[in-house]
Short mmCIF file of C-alpha atoms in Angstrom, two decimals:
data_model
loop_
_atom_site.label_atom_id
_atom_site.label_comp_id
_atom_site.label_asym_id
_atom_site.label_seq_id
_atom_site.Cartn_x
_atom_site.Cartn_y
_atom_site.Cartn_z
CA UNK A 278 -81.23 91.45 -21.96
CA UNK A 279 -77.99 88.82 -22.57
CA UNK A 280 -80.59 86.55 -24.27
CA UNK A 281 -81.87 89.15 -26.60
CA UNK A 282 -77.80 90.43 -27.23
CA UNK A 283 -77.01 86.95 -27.73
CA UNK A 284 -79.75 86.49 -30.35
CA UNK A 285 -78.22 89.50 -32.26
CA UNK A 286 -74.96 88.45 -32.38
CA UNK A 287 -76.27 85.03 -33.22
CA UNK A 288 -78.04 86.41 -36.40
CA UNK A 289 -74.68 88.39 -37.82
CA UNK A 290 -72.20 85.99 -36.92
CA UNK A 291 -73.96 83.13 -38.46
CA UNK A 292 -72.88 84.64 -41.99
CA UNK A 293 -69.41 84.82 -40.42
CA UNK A 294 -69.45 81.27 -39.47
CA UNK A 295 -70.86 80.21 -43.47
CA UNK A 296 -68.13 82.59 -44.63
CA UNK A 297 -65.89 80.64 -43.01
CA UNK A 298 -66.77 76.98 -43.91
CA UNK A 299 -66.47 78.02 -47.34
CA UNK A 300 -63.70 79.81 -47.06
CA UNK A 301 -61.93 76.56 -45.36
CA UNK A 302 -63.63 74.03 -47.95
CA UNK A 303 -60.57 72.45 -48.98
CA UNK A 304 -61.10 68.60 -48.11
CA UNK A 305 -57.05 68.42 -47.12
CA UNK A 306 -57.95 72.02 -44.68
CA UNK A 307 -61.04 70.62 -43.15
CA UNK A 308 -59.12 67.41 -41.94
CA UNK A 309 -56.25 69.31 -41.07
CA UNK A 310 -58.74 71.61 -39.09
CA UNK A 311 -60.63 68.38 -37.79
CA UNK A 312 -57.37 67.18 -36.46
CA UNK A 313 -56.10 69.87 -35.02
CA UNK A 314 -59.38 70.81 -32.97
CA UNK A 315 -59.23 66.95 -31.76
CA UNK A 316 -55.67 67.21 -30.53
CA UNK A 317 -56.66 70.59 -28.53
CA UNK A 318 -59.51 68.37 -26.46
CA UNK A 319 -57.36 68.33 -23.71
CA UNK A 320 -55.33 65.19 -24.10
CA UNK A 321 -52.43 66.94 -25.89
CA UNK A 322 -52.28 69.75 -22.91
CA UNK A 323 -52.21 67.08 -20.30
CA UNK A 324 -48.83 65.39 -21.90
CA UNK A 325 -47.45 68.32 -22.65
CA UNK A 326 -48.01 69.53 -18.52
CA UNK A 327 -46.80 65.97 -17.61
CA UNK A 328 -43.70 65.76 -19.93
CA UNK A 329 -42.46 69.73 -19.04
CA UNK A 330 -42.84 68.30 -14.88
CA UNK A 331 -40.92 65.34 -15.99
CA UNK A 332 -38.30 66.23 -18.19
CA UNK A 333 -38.04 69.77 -16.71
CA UNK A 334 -37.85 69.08 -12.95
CA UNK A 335 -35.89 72.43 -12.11
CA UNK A 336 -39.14 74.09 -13.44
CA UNK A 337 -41.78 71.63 -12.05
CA UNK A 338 -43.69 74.30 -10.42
CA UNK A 339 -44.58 75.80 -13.68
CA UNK A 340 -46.31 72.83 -14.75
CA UNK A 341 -48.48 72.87 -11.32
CA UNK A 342 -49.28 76.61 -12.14
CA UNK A 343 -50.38 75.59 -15.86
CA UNK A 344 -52.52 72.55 -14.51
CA UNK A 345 -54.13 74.63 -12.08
CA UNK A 346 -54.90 77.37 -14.61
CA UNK A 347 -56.34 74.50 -16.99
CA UNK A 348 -58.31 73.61 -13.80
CA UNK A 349 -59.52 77.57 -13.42
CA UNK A 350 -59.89 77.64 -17.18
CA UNK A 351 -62.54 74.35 -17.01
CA UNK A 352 -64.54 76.07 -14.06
CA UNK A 353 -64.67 79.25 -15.51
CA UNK A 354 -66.03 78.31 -18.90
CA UNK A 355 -68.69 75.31 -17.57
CA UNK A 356 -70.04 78.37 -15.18
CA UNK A 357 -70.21 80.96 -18.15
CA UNK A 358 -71.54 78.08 -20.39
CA UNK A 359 -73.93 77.91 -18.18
CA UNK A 360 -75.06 81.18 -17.73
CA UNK A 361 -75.06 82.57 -21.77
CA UNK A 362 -76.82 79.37 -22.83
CA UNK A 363 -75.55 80.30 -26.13
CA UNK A 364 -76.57 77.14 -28.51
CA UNK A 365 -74.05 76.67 -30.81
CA UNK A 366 -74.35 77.65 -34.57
CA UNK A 367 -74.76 74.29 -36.06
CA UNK A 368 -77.93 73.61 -33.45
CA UNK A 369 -79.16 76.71 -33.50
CA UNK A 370 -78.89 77.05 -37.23
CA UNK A 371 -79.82 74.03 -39.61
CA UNK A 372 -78.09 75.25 -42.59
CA UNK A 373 -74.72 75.04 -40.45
CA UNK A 374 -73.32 71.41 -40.46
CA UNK A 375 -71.10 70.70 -37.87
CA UNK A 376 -67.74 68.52 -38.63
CA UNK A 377 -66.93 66.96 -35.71
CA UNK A 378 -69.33 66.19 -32.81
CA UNK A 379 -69.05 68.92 -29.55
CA UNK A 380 -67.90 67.95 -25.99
CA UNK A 381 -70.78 69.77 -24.30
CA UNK A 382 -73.68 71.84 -25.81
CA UNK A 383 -72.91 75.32 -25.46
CA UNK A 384 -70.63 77.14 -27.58
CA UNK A 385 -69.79 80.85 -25.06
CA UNK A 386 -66.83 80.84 -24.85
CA UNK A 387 -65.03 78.23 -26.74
CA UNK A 388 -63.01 75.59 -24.21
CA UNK A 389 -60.69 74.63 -26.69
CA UNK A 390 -59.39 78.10 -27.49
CA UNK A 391 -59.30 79.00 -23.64
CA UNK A 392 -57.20 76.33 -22.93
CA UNK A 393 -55.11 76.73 -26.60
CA UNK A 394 -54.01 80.24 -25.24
CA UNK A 395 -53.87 79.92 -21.99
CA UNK A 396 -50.87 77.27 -22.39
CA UNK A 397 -49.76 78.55 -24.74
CA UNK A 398 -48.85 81.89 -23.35
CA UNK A 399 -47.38 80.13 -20.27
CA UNK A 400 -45.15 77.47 -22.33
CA UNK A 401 -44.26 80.32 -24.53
CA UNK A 402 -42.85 82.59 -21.63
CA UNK A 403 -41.30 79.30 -19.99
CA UNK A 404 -39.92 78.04 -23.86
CA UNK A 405 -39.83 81.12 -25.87
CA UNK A 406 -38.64 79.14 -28.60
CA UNK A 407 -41.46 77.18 -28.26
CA UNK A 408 -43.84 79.86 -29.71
CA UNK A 409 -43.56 78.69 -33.74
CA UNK A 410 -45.11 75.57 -33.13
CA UNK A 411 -47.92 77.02 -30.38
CA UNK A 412 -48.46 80.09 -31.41
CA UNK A 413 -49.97 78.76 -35.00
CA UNK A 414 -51.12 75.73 -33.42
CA UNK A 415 -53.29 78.04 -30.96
CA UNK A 416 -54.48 80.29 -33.82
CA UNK A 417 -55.63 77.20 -35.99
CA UNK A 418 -57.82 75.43 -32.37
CA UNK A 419 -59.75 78.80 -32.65
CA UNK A 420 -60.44 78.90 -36.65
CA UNK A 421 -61.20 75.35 -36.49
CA UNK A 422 -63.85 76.40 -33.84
CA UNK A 423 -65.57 78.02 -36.39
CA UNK A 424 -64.87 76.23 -39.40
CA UNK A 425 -66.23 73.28 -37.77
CA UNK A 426 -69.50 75.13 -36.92
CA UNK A 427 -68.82 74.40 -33.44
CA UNK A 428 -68.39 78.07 -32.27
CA UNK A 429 -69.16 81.54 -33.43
CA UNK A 430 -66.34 83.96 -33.86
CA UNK A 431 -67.21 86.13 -30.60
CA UNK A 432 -66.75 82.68 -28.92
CA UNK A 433 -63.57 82.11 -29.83
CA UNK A 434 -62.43 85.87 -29.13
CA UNK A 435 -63.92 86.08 -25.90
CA UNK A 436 -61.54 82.63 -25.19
CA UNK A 437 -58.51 84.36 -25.95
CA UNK A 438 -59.32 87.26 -24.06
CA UNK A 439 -59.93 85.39 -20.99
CA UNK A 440 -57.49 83.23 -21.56
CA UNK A 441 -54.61 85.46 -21.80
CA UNK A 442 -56.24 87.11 -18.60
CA UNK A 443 -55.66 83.60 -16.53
CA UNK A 444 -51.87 83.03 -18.30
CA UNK A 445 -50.82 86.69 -17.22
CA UNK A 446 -52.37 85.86 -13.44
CA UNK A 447 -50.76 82.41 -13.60
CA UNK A 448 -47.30 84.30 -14.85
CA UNK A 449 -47.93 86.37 -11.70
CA UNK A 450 -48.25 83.43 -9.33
CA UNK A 451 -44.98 81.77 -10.77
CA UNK A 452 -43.22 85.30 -10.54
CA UNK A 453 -44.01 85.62 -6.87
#
């Protein structure tokens, strides 16, 4: 039954997905897109953790309650991976090109937008003025998803869904 609703949504959001790329076919927006996608594989969060620990010491434990959300957030989304087997658009669709080369091979739900609001939300409530350069840096990791044909746009939805879901628990843990 998943495999058969996944096939659906496959077939309509692959005009979503070609929508889009052309939409976004802008050399200057693709490498903008490109480069913003690459700073959200993971590298970017991890410094970001590191310097708020370091530079922030009176709030250290927030950055040990973001790491181990990131941590939660990697388990959750290799296990539901996984599960969905849901091949991204640009394998399982030929006319789909992808622009940048994938970290693993399934695309539900996307990693990169997971993480993207997950942080986000938590070094928002921490930095509230914070939130006009990771708020819009969030929102472009998840239309790069799909502008790269890396994800479709249920992927990237379902992301922020569960990944404001693990932000308000880890807001909970700090609060306690």
């Amino acid at each position: 039954m998943l495999k058969q609703l996944i096939n659906k949504l496959d077939f309509v959001e692959s005009d979503w997905v070609l929508l889009a790329i052309r939409l976004c076919n802008n050399p200057n927006v693709r490498r903008l897109l490109v480069a913003v996608s690459k700073a959200g594989d993971g590298t970017l969060w991890v410094v970001l953790i590191l310097g708020q620990m370091l530079l922030d010491p009176a709030e250290a434990a927030w950055g040990g309650v973001i790491a181990l959300c990131g941590l939660f957030n990697l388990s959750l989304y290799k296990l539901i991976k996984h599960q969905t087997l849901r091949n991204r658009p640009c394998v399982r669709w030929p006319h789909i090109r992808n622009a940048t080369a994938a970290l693993d091979h399934y695309s539900f739900p996307s990693g990169h937008t997971l993480h993207a609001t997950t942080f986000s939300i938590m070094l928002c409530t921490l930095y509230p003025a914070a939130i006009w350069v990771l708020l819009p840096f969030a929102v472009l990791v998840a239309v790069s998803r799909v502008v790269m044909g890396l994800h479709y746009p249920s992927d990237v939805l379902a992301a922020v869904v569960i990944g404001y879901g693990v932000a308000e628990f880890g807001l909970g843990l700090i609060a306690v």
